Coordinates of C-alpha atoms in Angstrom, one line a residue:
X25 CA -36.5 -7.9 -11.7
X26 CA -38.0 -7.6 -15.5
X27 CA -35.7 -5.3 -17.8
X28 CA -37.1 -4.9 -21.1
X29 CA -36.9 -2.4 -24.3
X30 CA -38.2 1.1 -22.8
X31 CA -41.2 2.9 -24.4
X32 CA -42.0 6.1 -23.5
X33 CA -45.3 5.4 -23.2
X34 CA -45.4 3.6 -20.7
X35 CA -43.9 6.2 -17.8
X36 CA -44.8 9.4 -16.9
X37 CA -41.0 10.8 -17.1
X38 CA -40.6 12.4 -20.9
X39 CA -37.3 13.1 -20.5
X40 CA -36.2 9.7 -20.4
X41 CA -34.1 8.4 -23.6
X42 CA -35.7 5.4 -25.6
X43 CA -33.3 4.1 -28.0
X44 CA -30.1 3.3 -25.5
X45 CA -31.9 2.9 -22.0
X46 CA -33.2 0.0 -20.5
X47 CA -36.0 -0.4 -17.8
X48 CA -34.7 -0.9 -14.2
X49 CA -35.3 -4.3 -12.3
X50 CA -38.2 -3.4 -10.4
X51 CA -40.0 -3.0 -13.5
X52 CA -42.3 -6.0 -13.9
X53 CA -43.4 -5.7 -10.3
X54 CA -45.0 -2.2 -10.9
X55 CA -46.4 -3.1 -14.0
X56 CA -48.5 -6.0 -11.0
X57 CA -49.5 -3.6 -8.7
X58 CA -50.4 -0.7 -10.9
X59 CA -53.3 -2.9 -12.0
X60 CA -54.2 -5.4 -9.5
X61 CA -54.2 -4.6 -5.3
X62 CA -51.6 -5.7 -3.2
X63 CA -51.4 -9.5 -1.6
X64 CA -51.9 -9.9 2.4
X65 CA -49.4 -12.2 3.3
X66 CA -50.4 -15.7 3.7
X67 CA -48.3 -18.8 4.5
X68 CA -48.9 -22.1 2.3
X69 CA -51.5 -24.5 4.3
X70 CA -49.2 -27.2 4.0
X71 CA -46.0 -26.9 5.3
X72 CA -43.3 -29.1 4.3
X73 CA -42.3 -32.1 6.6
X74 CA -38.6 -31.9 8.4
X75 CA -35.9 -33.2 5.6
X76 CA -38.9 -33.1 2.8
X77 CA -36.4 -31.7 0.5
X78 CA -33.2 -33.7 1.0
X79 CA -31.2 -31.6 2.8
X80 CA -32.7 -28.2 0.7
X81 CA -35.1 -26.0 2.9
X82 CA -38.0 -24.0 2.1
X83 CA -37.1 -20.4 3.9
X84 CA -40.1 -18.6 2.6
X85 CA -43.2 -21.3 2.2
X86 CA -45.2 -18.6 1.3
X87 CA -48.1 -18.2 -1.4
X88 CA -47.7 -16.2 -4.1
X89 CA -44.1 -15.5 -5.6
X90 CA -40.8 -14.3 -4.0
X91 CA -38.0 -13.9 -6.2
X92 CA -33.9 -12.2 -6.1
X93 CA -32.7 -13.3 -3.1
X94 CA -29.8 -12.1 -0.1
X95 CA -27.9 -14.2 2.9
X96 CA -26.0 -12.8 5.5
X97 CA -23.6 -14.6 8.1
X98 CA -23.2 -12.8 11.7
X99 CA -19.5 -13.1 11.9
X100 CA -19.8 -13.0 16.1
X101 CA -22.4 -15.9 16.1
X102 CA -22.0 -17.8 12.8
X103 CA -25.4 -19.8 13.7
X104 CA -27.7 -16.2 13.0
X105 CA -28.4 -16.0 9.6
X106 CA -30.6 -13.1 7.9
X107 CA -31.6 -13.4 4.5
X108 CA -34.1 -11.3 2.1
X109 CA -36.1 -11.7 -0.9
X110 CA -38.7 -9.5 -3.1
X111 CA -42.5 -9.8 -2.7
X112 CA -43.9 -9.4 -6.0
X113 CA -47.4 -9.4 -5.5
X114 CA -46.9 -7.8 -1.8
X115 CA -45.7 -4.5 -1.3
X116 CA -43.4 -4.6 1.4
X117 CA -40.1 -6.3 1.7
X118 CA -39.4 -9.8 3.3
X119 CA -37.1 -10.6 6.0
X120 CA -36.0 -14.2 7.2
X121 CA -33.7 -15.2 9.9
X122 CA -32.5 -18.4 11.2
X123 CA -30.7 -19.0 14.9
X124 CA -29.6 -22.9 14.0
X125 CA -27.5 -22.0 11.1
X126 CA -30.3 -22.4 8.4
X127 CA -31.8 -25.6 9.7
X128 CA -35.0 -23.6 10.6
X129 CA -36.3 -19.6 9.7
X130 CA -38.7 -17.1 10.6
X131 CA -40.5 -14.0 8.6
X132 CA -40.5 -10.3 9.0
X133 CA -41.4 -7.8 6.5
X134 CA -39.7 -4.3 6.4
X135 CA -41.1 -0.9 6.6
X136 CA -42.1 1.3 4.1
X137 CA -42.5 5.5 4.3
X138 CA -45.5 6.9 3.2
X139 CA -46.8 7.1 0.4
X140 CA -46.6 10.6 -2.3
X141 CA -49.4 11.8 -4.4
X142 CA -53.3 10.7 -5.1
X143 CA -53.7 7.0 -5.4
X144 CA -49.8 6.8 -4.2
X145 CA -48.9 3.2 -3.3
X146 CA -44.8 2.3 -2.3
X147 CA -43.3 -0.8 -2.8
X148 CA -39.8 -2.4 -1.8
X149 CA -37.2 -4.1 -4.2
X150 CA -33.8 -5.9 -4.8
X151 CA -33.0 -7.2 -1.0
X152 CA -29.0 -7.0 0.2
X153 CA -27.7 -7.8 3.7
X154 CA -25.0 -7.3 6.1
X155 CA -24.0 -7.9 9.6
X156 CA -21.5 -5.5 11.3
X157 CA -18.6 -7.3 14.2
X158 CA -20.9 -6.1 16.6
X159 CA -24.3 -8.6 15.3
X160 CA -26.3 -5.5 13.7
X161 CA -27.6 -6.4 10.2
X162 CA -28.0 -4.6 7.8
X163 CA -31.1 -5.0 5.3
X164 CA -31.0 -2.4 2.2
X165 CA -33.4 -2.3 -0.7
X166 CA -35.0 0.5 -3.3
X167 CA -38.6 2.2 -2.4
X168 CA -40.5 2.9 -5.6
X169 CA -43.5 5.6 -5.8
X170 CA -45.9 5.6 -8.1
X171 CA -49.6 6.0 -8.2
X172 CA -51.8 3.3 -9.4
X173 CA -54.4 3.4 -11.8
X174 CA -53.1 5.7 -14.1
X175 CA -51.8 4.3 -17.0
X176 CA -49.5 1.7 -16.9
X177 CA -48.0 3.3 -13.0
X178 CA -47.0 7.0 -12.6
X179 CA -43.9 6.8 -10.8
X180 CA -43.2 9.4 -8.3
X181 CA -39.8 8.8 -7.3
X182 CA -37.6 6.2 -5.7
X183 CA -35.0 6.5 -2.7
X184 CA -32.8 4.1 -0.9
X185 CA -33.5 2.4 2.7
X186 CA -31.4 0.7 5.0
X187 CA -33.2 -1.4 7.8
X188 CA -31.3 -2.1 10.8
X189 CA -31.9 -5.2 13.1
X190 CA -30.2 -5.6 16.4
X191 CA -31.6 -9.2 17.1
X192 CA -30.7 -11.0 14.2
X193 CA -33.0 -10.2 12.0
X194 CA -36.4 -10.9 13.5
X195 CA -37.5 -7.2 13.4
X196 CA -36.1 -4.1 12.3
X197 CA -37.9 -1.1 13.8
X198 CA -35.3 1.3 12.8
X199 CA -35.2 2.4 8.7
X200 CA -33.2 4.7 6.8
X201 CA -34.9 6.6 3.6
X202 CA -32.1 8.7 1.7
X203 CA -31.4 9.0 -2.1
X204 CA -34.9 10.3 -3.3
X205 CA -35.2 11.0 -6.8
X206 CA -38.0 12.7 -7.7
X207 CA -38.9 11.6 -11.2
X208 CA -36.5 14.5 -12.7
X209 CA -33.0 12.8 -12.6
X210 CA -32.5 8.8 -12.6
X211 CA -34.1 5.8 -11.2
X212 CA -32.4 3.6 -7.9
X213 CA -31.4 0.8 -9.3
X214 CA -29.9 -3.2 -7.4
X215 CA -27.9 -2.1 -4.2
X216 CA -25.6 -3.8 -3.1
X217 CA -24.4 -3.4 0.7
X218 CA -21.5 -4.5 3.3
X219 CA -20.3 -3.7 6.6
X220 CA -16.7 -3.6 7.8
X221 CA -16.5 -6.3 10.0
X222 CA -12.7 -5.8 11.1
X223 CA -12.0 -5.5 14.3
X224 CA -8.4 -3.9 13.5
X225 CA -10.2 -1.4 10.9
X226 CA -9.9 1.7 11.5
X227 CA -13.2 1.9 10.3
X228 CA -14.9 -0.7 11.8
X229 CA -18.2 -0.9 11.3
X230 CA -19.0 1.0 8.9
X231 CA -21.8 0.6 6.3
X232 CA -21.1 0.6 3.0
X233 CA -24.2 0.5 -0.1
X234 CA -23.7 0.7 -3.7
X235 CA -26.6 1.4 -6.6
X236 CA -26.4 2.3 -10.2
X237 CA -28.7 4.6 -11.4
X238 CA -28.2 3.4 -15.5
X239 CA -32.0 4.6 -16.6
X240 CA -32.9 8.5 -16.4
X241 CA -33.2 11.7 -18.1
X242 CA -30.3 13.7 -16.5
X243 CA -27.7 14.4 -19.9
X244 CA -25.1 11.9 -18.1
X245 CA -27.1 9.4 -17.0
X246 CA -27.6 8.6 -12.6
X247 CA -24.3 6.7 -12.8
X248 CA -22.8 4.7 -10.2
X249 CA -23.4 5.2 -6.2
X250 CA -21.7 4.3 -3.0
X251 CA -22.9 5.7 0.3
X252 CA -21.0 5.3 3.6
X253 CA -22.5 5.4 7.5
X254 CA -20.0 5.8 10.4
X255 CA -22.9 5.8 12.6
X256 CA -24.4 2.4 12.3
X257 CA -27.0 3.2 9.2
X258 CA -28.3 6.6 11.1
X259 CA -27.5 9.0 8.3
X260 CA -25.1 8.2 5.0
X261 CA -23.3 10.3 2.7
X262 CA -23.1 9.7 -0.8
X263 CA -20.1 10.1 -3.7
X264 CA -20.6 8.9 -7.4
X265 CA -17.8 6.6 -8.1
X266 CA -18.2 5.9 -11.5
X267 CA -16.5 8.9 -14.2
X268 CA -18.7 11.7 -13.5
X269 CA -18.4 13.0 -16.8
X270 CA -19.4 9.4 -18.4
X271 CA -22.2 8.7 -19.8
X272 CA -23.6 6.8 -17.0
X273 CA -24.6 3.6 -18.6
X274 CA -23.8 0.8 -15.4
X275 CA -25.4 -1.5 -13.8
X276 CA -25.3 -3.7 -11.1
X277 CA -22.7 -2.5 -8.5
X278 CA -21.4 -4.3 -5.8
X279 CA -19.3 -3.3 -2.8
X280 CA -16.9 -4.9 -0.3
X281 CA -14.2 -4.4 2.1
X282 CA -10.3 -5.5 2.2
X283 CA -8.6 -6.5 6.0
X284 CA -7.2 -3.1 6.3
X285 CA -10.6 -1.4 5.5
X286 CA -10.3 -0.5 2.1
X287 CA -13.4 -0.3 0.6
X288 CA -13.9 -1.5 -3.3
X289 CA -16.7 -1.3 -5.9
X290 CA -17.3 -2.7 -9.3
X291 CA -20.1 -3.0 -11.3
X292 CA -21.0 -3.3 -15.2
X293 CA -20.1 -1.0 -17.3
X294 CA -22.6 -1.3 -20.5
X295 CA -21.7 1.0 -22.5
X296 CA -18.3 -0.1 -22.1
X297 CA -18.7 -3.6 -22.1
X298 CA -16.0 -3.9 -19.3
X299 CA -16.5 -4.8 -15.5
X300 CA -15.3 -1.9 -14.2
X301 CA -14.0 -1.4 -10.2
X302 CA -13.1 1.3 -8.5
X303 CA -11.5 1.6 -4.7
X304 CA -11.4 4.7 -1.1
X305 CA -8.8 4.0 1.3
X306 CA -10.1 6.1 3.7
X307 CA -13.1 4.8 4.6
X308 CA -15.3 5.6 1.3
X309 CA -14.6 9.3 2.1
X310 CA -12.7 9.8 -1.3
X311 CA -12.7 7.5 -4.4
X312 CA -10.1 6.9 -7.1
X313 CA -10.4 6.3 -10.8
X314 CA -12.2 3.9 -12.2
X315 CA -10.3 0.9 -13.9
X316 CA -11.5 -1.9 -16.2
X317 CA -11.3 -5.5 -14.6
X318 CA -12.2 -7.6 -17.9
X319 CA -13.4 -6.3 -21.1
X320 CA -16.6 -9.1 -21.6
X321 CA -18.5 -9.7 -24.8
X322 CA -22.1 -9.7 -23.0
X323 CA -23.0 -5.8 -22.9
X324 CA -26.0 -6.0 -20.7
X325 CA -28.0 -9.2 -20.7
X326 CA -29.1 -12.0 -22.1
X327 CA -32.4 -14.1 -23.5
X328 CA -31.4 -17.8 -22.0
X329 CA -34.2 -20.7 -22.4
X330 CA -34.4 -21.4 -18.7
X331 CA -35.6 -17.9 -18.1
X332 CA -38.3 -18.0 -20.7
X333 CA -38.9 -14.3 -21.5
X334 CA -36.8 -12.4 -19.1
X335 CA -32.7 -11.6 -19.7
X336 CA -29.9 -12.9 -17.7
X337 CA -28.1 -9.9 -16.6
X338 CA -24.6 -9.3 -16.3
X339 CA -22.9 -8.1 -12.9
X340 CA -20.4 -8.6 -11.0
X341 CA -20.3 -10.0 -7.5
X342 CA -16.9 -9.4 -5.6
X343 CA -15.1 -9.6 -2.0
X344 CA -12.0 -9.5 -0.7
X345 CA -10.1 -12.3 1.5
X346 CA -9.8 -11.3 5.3
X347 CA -8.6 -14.4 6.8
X348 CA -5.2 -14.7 7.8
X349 CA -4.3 -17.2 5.1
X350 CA -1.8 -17.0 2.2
X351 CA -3.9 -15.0 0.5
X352 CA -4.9 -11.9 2.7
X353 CA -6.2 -8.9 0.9
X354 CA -7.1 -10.9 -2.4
X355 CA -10.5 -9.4 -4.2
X356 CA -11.9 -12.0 -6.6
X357 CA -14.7 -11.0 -9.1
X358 CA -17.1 -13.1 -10.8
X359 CA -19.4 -12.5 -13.9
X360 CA -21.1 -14.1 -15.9
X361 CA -20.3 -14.4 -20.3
X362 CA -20.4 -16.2 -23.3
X363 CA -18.8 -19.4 -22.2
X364 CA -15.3 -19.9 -24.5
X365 CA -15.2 -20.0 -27.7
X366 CA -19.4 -20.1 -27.8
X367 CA -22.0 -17.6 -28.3
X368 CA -24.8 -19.7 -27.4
X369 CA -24.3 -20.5 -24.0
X370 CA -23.3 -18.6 -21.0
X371 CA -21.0 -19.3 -18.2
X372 CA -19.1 -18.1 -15.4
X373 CA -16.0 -16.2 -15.2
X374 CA -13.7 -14.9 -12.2
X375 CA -10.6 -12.5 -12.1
X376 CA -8.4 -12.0 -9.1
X377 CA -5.8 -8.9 -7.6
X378 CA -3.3 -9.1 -4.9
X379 CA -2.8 -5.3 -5.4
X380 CA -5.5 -4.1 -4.1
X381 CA -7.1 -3.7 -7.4
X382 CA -4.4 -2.1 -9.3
X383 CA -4.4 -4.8 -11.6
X384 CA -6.3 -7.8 -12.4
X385 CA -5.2 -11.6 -13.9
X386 CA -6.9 -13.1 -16.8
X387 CA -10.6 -14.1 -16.6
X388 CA -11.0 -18.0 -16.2
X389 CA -14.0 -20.4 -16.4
X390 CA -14.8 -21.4 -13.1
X391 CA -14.1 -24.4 -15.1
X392 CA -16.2 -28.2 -14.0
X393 CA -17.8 -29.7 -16.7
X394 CA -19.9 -27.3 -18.8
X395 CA -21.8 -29.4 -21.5
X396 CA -23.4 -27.0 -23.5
X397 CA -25.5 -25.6 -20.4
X398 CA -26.1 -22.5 -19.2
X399 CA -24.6 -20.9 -15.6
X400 CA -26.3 -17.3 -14.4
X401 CA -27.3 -15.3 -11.6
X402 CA -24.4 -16.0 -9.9
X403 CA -22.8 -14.8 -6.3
X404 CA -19.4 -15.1 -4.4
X405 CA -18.2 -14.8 -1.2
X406 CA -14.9 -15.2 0.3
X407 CA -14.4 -17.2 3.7
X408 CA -13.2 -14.9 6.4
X409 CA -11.8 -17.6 8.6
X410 CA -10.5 -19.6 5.4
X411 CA -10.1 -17.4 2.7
X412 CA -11.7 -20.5 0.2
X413 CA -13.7 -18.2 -2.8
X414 CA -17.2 -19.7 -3.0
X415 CA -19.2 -19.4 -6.5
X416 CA -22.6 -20.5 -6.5
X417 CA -24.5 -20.6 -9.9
X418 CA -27.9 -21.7 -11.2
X419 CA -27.2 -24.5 -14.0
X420 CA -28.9 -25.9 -16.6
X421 CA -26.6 -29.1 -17.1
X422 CA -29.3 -31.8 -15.5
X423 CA -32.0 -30.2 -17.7
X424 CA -33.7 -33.0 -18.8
X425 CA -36.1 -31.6 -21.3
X426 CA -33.5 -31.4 -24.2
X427 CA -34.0 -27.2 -24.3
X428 CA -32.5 -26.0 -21.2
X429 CA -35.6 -25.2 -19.4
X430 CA -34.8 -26.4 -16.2
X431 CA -32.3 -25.4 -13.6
X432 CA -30.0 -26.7 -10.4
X433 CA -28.3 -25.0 -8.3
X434 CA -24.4 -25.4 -8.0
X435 CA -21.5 -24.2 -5.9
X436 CA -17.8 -24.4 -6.8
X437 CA -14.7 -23.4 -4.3
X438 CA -11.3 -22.7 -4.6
X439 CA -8.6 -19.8 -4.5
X440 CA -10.2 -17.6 -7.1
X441 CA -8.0 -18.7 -9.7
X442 CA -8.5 -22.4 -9.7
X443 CA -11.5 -24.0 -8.8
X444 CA -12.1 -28.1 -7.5
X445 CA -15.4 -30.2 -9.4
X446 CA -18.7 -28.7 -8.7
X447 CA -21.3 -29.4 -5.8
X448 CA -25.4 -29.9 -6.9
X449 CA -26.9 -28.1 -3.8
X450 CA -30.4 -28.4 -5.0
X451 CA -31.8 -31.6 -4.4
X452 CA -34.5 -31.4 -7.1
X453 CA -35.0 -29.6 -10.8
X454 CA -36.3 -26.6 -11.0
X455 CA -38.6 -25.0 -13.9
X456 CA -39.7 -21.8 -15.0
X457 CA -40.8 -22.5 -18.3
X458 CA -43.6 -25.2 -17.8
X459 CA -45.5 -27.1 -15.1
X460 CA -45.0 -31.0 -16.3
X461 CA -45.4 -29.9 -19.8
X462 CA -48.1 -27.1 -19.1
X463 CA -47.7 -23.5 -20.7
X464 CA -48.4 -21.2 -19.7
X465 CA -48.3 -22.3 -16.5
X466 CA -50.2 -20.2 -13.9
X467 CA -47.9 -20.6 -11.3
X468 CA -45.0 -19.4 -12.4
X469 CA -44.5 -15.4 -12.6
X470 CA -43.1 -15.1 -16.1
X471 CA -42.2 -11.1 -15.9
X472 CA -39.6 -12.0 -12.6
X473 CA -38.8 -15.8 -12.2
X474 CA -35.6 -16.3 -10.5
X475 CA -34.7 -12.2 -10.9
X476 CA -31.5 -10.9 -11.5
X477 CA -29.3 -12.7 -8.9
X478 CA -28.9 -15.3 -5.8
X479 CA -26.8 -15.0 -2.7
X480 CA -24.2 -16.6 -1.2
X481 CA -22.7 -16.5 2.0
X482 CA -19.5 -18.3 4.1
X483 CA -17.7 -18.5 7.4
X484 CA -15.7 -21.2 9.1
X485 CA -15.9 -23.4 6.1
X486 CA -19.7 -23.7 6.0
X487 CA -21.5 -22.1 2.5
X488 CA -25.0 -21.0 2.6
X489 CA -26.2 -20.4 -0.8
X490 CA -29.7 -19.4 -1.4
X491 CA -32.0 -19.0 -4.3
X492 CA -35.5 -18.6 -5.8
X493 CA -36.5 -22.5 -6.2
X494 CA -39.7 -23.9 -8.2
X495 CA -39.9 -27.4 -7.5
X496 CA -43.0 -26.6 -5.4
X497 CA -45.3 -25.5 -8.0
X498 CA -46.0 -29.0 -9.0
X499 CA -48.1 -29.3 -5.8
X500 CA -50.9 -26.6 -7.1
X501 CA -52.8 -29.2 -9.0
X502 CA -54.9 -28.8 -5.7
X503 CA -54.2 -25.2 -4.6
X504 CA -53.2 -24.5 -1.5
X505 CA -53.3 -20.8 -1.3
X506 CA -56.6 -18.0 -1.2
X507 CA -58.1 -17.3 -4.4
X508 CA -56.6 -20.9 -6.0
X509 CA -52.5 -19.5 -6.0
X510 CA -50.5 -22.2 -5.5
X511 CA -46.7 -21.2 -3.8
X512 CA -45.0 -20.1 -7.2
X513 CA -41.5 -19.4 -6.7
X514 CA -40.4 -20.1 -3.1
X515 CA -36.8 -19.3 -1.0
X516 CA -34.7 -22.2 -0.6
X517 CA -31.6 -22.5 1.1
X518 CA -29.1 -25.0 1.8
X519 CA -25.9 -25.9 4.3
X520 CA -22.9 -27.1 2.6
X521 CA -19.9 -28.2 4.2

């Protein structure tokens, strides 16, 4: 979600540095509900006819806005999908899940604890999913305290949670709270979690979640997080992974897990300017040092035209190759930078190791035809039956506008190294800038828009990528939502073969 400039002003936490900290993702959304009440959930009046979109469904066809979204494949029955987006004008989180391999989805939001303090409201952020061998999946996020009314939202604290579904996805009556900061130490920031779905692991089934923690007062900053369960998301222990000493300036880390259960983590490295990655072989228990993947020219994020007033932000998204193929063990990276030799337009960049991360080949283009456009919010995912690296990407090449405002979604494959041509998933432009030449335009959410990343998930050589889609908001010239909202930003998905 939004990251902007931090004021002090604005927060209740004095401690908090101004000149070198940034504002975490769930930002924009409390700056929503601290002055306006919550949204009841209400699905759109007119649902979409089978095939309306070409091939492209509408997972969420909700009113109001959803934004950053998850996908997860269950590895024992590859039809089950579970996917997750942010509510922004609803507190909790949302659930989906689909039983004919995308084709069709139902809703579920996820629980929340109580609240803390007078006027306390809680909300849910930054969705990531996972199913174990076994069919459990996995649904973490942040929880976010604050109490409304006063000022511009007092926060109280966050914590982590990890949800835990044993049919698929359609509820999750069992949630773990853990992680709480009180408003002393550092914001949660964009987990990240997996599940080690070996069956030869030694530690199979284990959960695995990863978090920065880049904005707080603490001298050293929150740093970088992983926290491991060996009892299916019951309780989790937690060891910084980052250099403890640092100065704690990362964002977005990711996590995975190798054939043998090794169990790797990267994120951004800010301060740095480096993806940085670091690795346990013995089941997240004990960490190693950190190592620098890429040194990047894109420290943090950046102002792009197609997401108006918000920044691209730079992460890396990362997993390892566990099929049986010619290259077993292989982690591949992807980030996003200045496309070569530019600094105007953006593009996406991978690395690979067949060392288990000991060292890392030179960053490449994903290549395809670039154009001039801009390629963020990216995600990967490695086939576990195929080993084929999927990259999917939003992409401003078909903008027709002439200033990059509007947006497809693409997906590219290969062996991490080399890529083939790309593939247009979307079936239809999207736009977050204007309605057909409105602005503002009233349904778009400017402060969020797509959010800080999509998801992407593979098995058996099918790709589901999915992604915060806008091509509905031309139907609100005759609102069909409560209060005159149209649908906003909706969850689309799509099957690719």
């Amino acid at each position: 979600m939004k990251k902007i400039a931090l004021a002090v002003a604005l927060i209740s936490w004095p401690a908090l540095a101004v000149a070198d900290s940034k504002n975490p993702t769930w930002w924009d959304k409390l700056q929503f509900l601290a002055h306006n009440p919550p949204d009841a959930f209400q699905s759109s009046a007119k649902s979409p006819a089978p095939n309306a979109f070409g091939g492209n469904v509408d997972v969420s066809n909700e009113c109001g806005p959803q934004s950053e979204t998850f996908i997860a494949i269950n590895p024992s029955s590859p039809a089950n999908l579970a996917a997750g987006s942010n509510e922004i004008f609803r507190l909790p989180m949302r659930g989906y899940f689909s039983t004919d391999s995308g084709a069709h989805w139902g809703g579920v939001d996820l629980p929340l604890p109580p609240p803390i303090g007078t006027n306390g409201i809680d909300f849910g952020s930054d969705p990531t999913l996972a199913f174990d061998s076994s069919g459990n999946v996995f649904y973490g996020y942040i929880v976010v305290f604050f109490s409304a009314g006063v000022g511009n939202g007092a926060i109280n604290g966050t914590e982590m949670a990890v949800a835990r579904s044993i049919d698929g996805g359609r509820t999750y009556p069992t949630v773990t709270f853990f992680a709480f900061n009180g408003g002393t130490n550092h914001f949660n920031d964009k987990p990240m979690i997996t599940a080690d779905a070996n069956l030869a692991s030694p530690f199979r089934d284990n959960v695995y979640i990863g978090w920065d923690a880049a904005s707080g007062g603490s001298a050293v900053g929150g740093g970088v997080h992983v926290a491991r369960s060996t009892d299916h998301g019951a309780t989790f222990t937690i060891a910084r992974v980052d250099d403890p000493h640092g100065p704690g300036r990362s964002i977005g880390a990711t996590v995975t897990v190798g054939p043998g259960g090794e169990v790797y983590a990267a994120w951004n490295d800010f301060a740095a300017n480096a993806i940085v990655f670091n690795r346990s072989f013995d089941g997240g228990a004990t960490w190693g040092t950190p190592t620098t993947v890429v040194a990047k020219q894109l420290a943090f994020d950046i102002g792009i035209p197609a997401e108006f007033n918000r920044g691209a932000l730079v992460y890396p998204a990362c997993d390892a190759d566990r099929s049986t193929g010619a290259h077993r063990g292989r982690i591949t990276c992807s980030w996003m930078d200045f496309a070569s030799g530019l600094t105007t337009h953006t593009d996406i960049f991978t690395s690979v190791s067949d060392d288990k991360g000991a060292t890392w080949s030179v960053a490449r283009s994903v290549g395809d035809t670039h154009g001039g456009a801009d390629r963020f919010n990216h995600w990967l995912a490695t086939d576990p039956v195929t080993g084929t690296v999927n990259v999917s990407y939003y992409d401003t090449r078909n903008d027709t506008t002439g200033a990059g405002f509007q947006t497809d979604v693409f997906l590219q494959r290969g062996d991490g190294q080399t890529f083939g041509l790309g593939t247009r998933v979307t079936t239809a432009l999207s736009n977050e800038h204007d309605c057909n030449g409105l602005f503002p335009c009233a349904s778009i959410n400017y402060g969020n828009q797509q959010g800080d990343y999509e998801g992407l998930a593979a098995f058996g050589g099918i790709a589901h990528p999915v992604w915060t889609d806008s091509r509905r908001n031309q139907e609100n010239a005759t609102p069909t939502c409560a209060g005159g909202r149209g649908l906003m930003e909706e969850v689309f998905t799509a099957t690719v073969k």
